[in-house]
Coordinates of C-alpha atoms and ligand atoms in Angstrom, one line a residue:
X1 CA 190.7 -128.4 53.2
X2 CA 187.4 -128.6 51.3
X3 CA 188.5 -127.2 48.7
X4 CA 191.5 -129.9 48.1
X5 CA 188.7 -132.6 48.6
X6 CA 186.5 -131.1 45.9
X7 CA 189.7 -130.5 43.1
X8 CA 190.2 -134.3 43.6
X9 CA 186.9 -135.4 42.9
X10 CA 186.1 -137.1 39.3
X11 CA 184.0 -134.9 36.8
X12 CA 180.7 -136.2 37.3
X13 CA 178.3 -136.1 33.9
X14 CA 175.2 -133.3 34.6
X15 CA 172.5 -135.5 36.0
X16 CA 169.0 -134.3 37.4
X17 CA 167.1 -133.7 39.3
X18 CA 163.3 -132.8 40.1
X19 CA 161.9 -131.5 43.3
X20 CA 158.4 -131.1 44.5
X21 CA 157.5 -128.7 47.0
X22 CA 154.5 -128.7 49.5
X23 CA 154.0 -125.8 52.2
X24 CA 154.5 -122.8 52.6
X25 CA 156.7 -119.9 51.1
X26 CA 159.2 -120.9 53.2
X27 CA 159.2 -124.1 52.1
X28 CA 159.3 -123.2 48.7
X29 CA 161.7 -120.9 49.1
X30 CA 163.8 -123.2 51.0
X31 CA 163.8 -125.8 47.3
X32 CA 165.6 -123.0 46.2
X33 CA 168.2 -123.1 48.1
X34 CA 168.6 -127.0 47.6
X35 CA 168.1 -126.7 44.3
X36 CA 171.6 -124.2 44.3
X37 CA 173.2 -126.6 46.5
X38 CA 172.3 -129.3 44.1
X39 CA 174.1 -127.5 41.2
X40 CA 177.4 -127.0 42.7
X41 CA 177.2 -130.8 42.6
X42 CA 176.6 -130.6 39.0
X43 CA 172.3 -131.2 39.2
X44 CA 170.2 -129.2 36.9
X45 CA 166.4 -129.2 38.1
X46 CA 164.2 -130.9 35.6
X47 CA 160.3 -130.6 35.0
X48 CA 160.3 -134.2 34.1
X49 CA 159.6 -136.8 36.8
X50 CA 160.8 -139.1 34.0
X51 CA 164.1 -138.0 33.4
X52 CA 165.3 -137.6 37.0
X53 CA 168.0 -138.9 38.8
X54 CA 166.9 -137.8 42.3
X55 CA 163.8 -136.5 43.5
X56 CA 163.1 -134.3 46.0
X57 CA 159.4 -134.3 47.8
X58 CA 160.4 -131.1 50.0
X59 CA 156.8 -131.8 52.7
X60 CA 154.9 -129.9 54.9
X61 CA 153.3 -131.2 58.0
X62 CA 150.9 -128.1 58.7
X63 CA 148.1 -130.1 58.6
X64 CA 146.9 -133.7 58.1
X65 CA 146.2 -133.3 54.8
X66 CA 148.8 -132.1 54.0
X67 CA 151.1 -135.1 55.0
X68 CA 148.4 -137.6 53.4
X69 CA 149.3 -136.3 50.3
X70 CA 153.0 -136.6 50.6
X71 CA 152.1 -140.3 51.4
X72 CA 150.2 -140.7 48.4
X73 CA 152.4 -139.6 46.3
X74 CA 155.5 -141.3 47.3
X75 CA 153.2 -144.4 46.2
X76 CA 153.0 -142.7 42.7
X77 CA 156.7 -142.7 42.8
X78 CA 157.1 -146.5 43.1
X79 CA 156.7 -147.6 39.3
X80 CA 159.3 -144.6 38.7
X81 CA 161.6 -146.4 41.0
X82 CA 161.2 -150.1 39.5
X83 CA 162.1 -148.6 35.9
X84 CA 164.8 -146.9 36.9
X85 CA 166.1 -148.5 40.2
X86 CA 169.2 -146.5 40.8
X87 CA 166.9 -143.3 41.1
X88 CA 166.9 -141.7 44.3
X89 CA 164.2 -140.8 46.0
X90 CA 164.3 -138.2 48.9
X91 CA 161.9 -136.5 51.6
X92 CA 162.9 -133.5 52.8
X93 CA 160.9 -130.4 54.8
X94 CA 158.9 -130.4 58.4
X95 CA 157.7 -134.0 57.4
X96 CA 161.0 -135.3 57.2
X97 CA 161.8 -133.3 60.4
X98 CA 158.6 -134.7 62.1
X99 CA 158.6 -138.6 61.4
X100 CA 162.7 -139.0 60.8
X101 CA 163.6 -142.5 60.2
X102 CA 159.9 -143.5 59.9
X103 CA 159.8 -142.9 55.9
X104 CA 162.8 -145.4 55.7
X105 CA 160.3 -148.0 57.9
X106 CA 157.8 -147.4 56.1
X107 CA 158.7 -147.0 52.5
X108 CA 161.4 -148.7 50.9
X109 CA 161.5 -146.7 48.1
X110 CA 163.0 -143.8 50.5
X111 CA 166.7 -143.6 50.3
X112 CA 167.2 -139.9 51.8
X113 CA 165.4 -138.0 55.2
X114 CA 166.5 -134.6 55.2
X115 CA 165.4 -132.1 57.7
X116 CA 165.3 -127.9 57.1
X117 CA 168.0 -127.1 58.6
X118 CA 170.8 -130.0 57.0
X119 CA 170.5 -129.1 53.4
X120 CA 174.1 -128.5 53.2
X121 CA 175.0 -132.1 54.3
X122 CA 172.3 -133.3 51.0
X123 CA 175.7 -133.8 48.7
X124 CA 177.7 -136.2 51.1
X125 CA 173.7 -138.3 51.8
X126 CA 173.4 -139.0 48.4
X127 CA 177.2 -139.8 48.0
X128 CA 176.4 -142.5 51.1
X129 CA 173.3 -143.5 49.0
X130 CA 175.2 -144.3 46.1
X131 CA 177.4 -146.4 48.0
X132 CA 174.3 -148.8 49.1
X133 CA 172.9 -147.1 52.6
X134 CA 170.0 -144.9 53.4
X135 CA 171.1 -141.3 54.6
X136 CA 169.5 -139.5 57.3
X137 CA 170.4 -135.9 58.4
X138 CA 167.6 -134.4 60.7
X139 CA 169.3 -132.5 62.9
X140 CA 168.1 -129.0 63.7
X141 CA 170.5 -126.2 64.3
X142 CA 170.7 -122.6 66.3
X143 CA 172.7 -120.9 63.8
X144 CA 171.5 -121.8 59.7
X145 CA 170.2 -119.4 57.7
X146 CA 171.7 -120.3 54.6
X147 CA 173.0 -117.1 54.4
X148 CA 175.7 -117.2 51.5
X149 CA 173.9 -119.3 49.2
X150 CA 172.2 -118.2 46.1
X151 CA 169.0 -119.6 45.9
X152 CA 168.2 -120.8 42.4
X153 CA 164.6 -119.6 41.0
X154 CA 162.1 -122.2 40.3
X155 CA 159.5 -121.6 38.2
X156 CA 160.3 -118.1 38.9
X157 CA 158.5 -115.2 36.6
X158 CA 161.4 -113.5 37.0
X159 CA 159.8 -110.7 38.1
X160 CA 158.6 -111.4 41.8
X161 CA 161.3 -113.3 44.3
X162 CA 161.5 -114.3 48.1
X163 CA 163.7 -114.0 50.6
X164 CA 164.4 -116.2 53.5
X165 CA 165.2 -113.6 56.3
X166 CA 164.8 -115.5 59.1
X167 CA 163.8 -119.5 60.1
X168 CA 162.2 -121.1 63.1
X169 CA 159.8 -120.3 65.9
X170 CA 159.6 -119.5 69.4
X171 CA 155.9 -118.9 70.1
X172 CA 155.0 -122.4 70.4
X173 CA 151.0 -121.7 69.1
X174 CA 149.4 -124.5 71.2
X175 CA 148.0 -125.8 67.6
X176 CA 151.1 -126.1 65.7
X177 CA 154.2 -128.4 64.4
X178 CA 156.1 -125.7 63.0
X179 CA 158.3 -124.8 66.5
X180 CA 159.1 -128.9 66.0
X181 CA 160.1 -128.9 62.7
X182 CA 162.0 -125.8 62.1
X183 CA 163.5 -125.2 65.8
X184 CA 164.5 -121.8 67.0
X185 CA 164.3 -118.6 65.8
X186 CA 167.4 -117.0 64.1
X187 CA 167.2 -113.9 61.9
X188 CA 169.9 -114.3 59.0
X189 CA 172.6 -111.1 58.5
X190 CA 171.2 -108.2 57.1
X191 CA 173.5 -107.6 54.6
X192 CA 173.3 -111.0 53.1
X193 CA 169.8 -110.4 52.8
X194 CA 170.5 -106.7 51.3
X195 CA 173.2 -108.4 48.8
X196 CA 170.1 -110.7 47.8
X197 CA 167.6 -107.9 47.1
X198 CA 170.1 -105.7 45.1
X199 CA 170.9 -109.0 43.0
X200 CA 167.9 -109.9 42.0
X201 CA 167.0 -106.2 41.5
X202 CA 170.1 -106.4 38.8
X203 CA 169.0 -109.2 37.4
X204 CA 165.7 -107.8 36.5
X205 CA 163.1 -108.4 39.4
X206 CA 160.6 -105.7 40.4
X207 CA 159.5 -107.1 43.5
X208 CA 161.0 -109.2 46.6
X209 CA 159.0 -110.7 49.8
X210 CA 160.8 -111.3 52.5
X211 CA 160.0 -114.6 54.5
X212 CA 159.7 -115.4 58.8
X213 CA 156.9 -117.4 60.4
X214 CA 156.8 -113.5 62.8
X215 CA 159.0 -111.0 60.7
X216 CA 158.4 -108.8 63.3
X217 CA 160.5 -110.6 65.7
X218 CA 163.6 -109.8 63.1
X219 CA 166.5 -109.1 64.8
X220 CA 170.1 -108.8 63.9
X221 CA 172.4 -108.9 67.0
X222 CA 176.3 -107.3 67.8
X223 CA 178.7 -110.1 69.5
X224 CA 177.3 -108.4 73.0
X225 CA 173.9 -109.5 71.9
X226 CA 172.6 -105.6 71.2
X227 CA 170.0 -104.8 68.4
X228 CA 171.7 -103.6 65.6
X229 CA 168.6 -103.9 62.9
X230 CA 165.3 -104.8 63.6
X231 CA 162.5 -105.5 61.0
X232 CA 161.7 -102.1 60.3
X233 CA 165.1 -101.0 59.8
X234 CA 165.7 -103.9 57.5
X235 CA 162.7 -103.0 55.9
X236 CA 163.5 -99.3 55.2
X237 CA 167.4 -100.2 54.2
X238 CA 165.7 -102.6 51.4
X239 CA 163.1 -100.4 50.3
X240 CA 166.6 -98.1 50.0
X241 CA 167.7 -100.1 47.0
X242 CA 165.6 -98.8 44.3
X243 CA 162.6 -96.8 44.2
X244 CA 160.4 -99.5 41.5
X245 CA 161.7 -102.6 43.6
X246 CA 158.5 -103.7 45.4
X247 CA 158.8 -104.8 49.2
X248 CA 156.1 -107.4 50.6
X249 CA 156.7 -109.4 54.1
X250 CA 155.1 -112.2 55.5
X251 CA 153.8 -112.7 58.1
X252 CA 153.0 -110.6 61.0
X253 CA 152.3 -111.9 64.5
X254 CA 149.4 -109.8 65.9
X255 CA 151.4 -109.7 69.3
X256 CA 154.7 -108.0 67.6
X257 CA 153.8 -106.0 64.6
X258 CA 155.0 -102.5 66.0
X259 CA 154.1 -99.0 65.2
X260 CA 157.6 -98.7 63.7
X261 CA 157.1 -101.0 61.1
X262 CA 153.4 -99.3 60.3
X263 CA 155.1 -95.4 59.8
X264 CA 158.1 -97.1 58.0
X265 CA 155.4 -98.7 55.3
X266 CA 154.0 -95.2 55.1
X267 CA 157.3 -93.6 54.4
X268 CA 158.6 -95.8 51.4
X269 CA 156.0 -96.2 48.2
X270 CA 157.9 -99.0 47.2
X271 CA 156.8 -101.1 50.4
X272 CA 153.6 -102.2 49.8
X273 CA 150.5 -101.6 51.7
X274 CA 149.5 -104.7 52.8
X275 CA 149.5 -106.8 55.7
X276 CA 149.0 -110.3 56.2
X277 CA 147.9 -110.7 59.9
X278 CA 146.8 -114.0 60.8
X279 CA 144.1 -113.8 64.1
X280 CA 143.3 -117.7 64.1
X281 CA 140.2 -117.1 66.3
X282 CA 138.0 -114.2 67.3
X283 CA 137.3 -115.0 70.7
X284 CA 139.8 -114.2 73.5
X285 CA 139.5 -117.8 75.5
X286 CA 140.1 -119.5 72.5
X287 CA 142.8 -117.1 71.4
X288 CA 144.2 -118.0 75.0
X289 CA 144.2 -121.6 74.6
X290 CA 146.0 -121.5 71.0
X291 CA 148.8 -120.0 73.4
X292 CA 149.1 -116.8 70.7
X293 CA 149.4 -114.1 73.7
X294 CA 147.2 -111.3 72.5
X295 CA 143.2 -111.4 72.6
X296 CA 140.1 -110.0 71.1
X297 CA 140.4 -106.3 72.1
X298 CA 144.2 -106.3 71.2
X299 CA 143.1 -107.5 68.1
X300 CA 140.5 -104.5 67.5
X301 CA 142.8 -102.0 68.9
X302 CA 145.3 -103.3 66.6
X303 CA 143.6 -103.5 63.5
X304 CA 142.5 -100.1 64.2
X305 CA 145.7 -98.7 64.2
X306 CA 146.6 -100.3 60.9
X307 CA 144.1 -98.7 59.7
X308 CA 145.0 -95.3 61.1
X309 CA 148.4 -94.7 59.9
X310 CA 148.3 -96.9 56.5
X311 CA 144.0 -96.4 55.8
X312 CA 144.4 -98.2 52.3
X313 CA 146.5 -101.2 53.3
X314 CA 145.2 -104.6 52.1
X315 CA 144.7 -107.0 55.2
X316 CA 144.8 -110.6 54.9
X317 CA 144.3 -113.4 57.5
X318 CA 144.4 -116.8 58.9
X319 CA 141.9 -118.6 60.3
X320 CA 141.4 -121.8 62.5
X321 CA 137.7 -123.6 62.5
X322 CA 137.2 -125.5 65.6
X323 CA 139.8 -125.9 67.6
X324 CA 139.3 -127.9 70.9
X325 CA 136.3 -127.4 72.7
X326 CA 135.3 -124.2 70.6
X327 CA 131.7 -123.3 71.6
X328 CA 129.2 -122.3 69.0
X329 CA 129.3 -118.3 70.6
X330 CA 133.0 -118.8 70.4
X331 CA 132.9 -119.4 66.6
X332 CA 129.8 -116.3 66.5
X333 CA 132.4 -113.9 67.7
X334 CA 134.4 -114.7 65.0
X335 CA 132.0 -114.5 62.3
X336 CA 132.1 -111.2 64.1
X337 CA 135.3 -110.5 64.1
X338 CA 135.4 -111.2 60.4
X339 CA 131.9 -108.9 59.7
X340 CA 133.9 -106.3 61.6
X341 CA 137.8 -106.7 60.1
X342 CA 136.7 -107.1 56.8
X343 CA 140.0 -109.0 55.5
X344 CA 140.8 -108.6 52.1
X345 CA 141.4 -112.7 51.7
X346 CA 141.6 -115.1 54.5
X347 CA 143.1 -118.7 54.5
X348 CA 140.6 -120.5 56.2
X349 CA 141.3 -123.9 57.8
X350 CA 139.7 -126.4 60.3
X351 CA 141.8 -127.8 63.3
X352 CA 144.0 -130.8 62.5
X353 CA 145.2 -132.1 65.8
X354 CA 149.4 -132.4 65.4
X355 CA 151.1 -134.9 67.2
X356 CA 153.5 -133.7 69.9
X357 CA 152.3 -130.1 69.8
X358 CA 150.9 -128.8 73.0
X359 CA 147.1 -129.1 72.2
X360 CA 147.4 -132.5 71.6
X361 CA 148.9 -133.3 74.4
X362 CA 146.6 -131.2 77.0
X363 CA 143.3 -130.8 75.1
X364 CA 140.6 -133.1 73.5
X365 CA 140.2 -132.1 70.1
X366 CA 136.3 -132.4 71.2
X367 CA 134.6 -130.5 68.1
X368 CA 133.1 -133.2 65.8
X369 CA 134.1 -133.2 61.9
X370 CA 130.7 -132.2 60.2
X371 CA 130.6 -129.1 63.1
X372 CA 134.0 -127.9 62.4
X373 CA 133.3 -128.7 58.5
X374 CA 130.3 -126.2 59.0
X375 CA 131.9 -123.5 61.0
X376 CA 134.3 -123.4 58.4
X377 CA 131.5 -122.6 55.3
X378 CA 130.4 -120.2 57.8
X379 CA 133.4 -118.2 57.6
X380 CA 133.9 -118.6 54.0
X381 CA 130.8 -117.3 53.7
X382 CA 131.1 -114.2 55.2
X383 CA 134.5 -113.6 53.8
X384 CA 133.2 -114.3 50.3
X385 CA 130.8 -111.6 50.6
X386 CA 133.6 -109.1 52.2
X387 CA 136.1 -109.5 49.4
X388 CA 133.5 -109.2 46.5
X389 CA 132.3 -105.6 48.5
X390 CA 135.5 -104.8 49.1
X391 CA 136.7 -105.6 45.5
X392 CA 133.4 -103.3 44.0
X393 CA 135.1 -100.3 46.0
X394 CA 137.8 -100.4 43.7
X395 CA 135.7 -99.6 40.4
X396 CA 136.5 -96.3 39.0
X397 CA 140.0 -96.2 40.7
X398 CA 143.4 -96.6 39.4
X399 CA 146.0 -98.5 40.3
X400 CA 149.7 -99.2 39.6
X401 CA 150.2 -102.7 39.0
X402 CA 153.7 -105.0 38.7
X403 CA 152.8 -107.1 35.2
X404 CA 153.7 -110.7 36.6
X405 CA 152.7 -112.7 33.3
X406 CA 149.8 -113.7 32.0
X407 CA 146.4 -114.0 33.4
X408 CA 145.3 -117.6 33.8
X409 CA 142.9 -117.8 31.4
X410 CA 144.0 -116.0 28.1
X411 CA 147.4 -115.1 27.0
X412 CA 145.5 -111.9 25.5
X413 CA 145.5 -110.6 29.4
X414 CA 148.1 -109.9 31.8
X415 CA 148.0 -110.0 35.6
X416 CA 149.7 -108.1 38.2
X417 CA 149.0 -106.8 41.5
X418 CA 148.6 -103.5 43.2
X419 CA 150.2 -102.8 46.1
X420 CA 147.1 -104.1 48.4
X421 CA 148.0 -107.4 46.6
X422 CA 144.6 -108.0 44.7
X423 CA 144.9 -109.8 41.6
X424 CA 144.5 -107.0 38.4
X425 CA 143.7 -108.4 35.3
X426 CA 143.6 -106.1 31.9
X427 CA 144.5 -106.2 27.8
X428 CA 148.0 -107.4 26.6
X429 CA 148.4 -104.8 24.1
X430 CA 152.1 -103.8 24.0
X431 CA 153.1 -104.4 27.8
X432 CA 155.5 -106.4 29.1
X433 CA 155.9 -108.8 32.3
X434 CA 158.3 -106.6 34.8
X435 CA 156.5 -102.9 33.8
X436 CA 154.3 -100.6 36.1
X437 CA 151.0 -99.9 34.7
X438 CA 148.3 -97.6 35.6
X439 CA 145.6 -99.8 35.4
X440 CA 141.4 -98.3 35.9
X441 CA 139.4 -100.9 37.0
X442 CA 135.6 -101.1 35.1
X443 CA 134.6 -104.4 36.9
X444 CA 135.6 -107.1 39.3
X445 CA 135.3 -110.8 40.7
X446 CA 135.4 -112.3 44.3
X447 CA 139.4 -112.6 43.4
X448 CA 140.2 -110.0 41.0
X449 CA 140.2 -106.5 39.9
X450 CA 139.8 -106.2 36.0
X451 CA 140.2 -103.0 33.8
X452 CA 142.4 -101.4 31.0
X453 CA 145.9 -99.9 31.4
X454 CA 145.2 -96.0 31.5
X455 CA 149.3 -94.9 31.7
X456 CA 152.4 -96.3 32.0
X457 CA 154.3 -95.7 34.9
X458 CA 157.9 -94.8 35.0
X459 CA 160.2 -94.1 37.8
Ligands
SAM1 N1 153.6 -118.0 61.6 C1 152.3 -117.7 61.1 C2 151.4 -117.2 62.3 O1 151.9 -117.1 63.4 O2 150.3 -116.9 62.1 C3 151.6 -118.9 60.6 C4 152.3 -120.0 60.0 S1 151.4 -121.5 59.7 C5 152.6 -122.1 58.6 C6 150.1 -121.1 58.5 C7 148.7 -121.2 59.1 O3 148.4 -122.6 59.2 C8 148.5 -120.7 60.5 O4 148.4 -119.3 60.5 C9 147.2 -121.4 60.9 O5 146.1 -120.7 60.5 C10 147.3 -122.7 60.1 N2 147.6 -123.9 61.0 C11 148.7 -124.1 61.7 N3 148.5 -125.2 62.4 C12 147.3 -125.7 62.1 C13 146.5 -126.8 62.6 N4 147.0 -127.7 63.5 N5 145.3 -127.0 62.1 C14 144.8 -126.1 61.2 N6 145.4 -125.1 60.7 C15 146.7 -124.8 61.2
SF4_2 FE1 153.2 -121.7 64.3 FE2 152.6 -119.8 66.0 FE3 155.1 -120.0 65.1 FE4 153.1 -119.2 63.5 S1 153.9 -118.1 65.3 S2 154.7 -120.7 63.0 S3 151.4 -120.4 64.2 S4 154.0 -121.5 66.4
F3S3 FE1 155.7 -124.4 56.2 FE2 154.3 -126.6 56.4 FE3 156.7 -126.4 57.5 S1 153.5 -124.5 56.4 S2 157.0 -124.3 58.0 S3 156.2 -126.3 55.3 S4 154.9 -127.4 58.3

């Protein structure tokens, strides 16, 4: 049936289209997907704001900010729109999930809403579009993953990819929109996932991350509703695909991370040693207010283990500065906590009340601006200072580094990562973007290892 409605539609001349994306790597990852569905419709994705035909802002509505920005630059959009007034001009992501119909009320230049989980109905809105009405599509849905499609790489290096293996949330974090604007958890088919590793490893890339908001929570079910992979069976079946195709994960929800998933990471080489492990708070009351179900000492006892079976792995964290009614010995324990992890990097934020989210509804967000503003230098501080020692302990060591491209600065460097996920920067010479290196590293920065490539690696 759909396929007689597609043979009769006209040949359409390639138009296209450029998409923005704000958020996180599922977000961006998720533009990928669009950006696929978009060229079955015969889209290419453009660079050039210019020379599009739709535009995509694909939002995130994390934080405050982060929606201010989207709001700002849909006004940077409007002299686009007066040149070229059949352009159309489309908001898609949490933010469009979050505020719905309110972009069309708001801002006349928005033709389309789209929400994460309606991306396949993005064809037939812009077909409504063209025929003079707004489109809206913000429904949420139990069953998407976007399992079949082929994501198309943006911007890609075309050596590092991700891979959406699940969407949604069910932990409800007092502090945040994300439960609102993705709905439910659903873990996506293991083999579609597999059949996306092995492609892009044929393709050429060294290296894939596989995307949830809580991988550990991964779980593909039989028809009765049994278990039949979990994460770290999905982890060990991909590191399975080749021995120099590089596994990452993000992220790991303190409360679920298992022991399984720690002895499967020691097992396989090719899955890296590095964690990200987001704590949001070091202190338990606050920990039990943000609703995340685990507290300091679980925390400790945790990260202890981590550090048992996998003694090397990278850690990495998140971090929320001031949340309601956080006392000044709330936010000492955890500087603490920070003194004592000693986190590789951090992403450090202050609270941004959400609407709708259960801490706006039940607590004050009490803690003034300039106090949360200086809790927040507090913990950079410290983490600062722990990533430059932790980054000296390298010198003198060698490391096998994925060449990504090259460094920022100089196209006579390249950059890579070890498998902790620092940054390694060293001389071009002959190397290529996709090799192992064996890189020794003679000196370092707050965010990088650098140092010369000592051997070639081969598998
Ligand atoms: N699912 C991940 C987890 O459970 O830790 C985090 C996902 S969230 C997209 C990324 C980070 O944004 C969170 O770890 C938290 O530190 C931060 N964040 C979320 N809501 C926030 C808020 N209302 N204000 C400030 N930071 C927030
Ligand atoms: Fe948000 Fe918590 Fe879900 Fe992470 S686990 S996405 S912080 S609700
Ligand atoms: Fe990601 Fe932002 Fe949505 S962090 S899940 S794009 S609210």
């Amino acid at each position: 049936m759909n396929g007689d409605l597609e043979a009769k539609e006209p040949e359409k001349a390639i138009r296209n289209l450029y998409i923005e994306t704000y958020g996180c790597a599922m977000n961006f990852a998720d533009s990928e997907v669009v950006a696929s569905i978009m060229s079955d419709k015969g889209f290419r994705t453009t660079q050039n704001l210019a020379e599009a035909d739709v535009v995509f802002m694909n939002t995130c509505s994390i934080r405050d900010n982060a929606e201010a920005h989207v709001w700002g630059r849909i006004k940077e959009m409007k002299p686009y729109k007066r040149s070229n007034p059949g352009l159309i001009i489309g908001v898609l992501g949490c933010m469009a999930e979050r505020l719905k119909t309110q972009f069309l009320e708001k801002e006349q230049i928005i033709d389309i809403v789209v929400g994460p989980d309606a991306y396949r109905d993005i064809p037939q809105l812009i077909t409504q579009v063209e025929e003079g009405q707004k489109a809206v599509n913000v429904l949420l849905s139990r069953e998407e993953t976007y399992a079949e499609i082929t994501p198309v790489r943006l911007s890609s290096n075309g050596v590092t990819a991700f891979i959406s293996i699940m969407r949604g949330c069910d932990n409800m974090c007092s502090f945040c929109v994300v439960p609102f604007t993705r709905g439910r958890e659903r873990s996506r088919a293991s083999e579609s996932i597999l059949k996306e590793a092995r492609d892009l490893y044929e393709v050429g890339y060294k290296e894939v991350t596989l995307l949830g908001q809580n991988v550990d929570s991964y779980r593909e079910e039989d028809a009765d509703g049994n278990v039949i992979c979990n994460f770290a069976q999905l982890l060990e079946k991909v590191a399975q695909i080749a021995s120099d195709l590089r596994i990452r994960f993000s992220s790991s929800h303190p409360k679920d991370i298992t022991d399984e998933v720690l002895y499967t990471i020691k097992k396989y080489d090719n899955i890296c040693n590095y964690i990200h492990y987001p704590i949001q708070s070091g202190n338990s009351r606050v920990l039990k207010l943000m609703n995340r179900t685990y507290d300091r000492e679980w925390l400790e006892m945790r990260l202890a283990k981590i550090r048992e079976v996998l003694p090397d792995c990278g850690i990495s964290t998140d971090i929320i500065a001031g949340f309601c009614s956080e006392t000044e010995e709330e936010h000492q324990d955890t500087l603490s906590l920070f003194k004592e992890a000693k986190f590789n990097f951090a992403f450090m934020y202050q609270y941004s009340e959400r609407p709708g989210t259960l801490a706006a509804r039940r607590y004050a967000d009490d803690v003034p601006v300039d106090v949360k503003h200086r809790r927040l230098s507090e913990i950079i501080a410290i983490q600062s200072k722990n990533s430059i020692e932790l980054n000296h302990l390298e010198i003198g060591k060698t490391h096998i580094v994925l060449i990504e491209g090259f460094s920022k600065r100089s196209e006579d460097d390249l950059r890579g990562r070890n498998d902790k996920s620092q940054v390694v920067i060293f001389p071009r010479e002959h190397y290529q973007k996709g090799q192992y290196v064996k890189v020794l590293i003679e000196r370092v920065t707050q965010t990088s290892l650098i140092g010369k490539v000592v051997e070639e690696v081969k598998f």
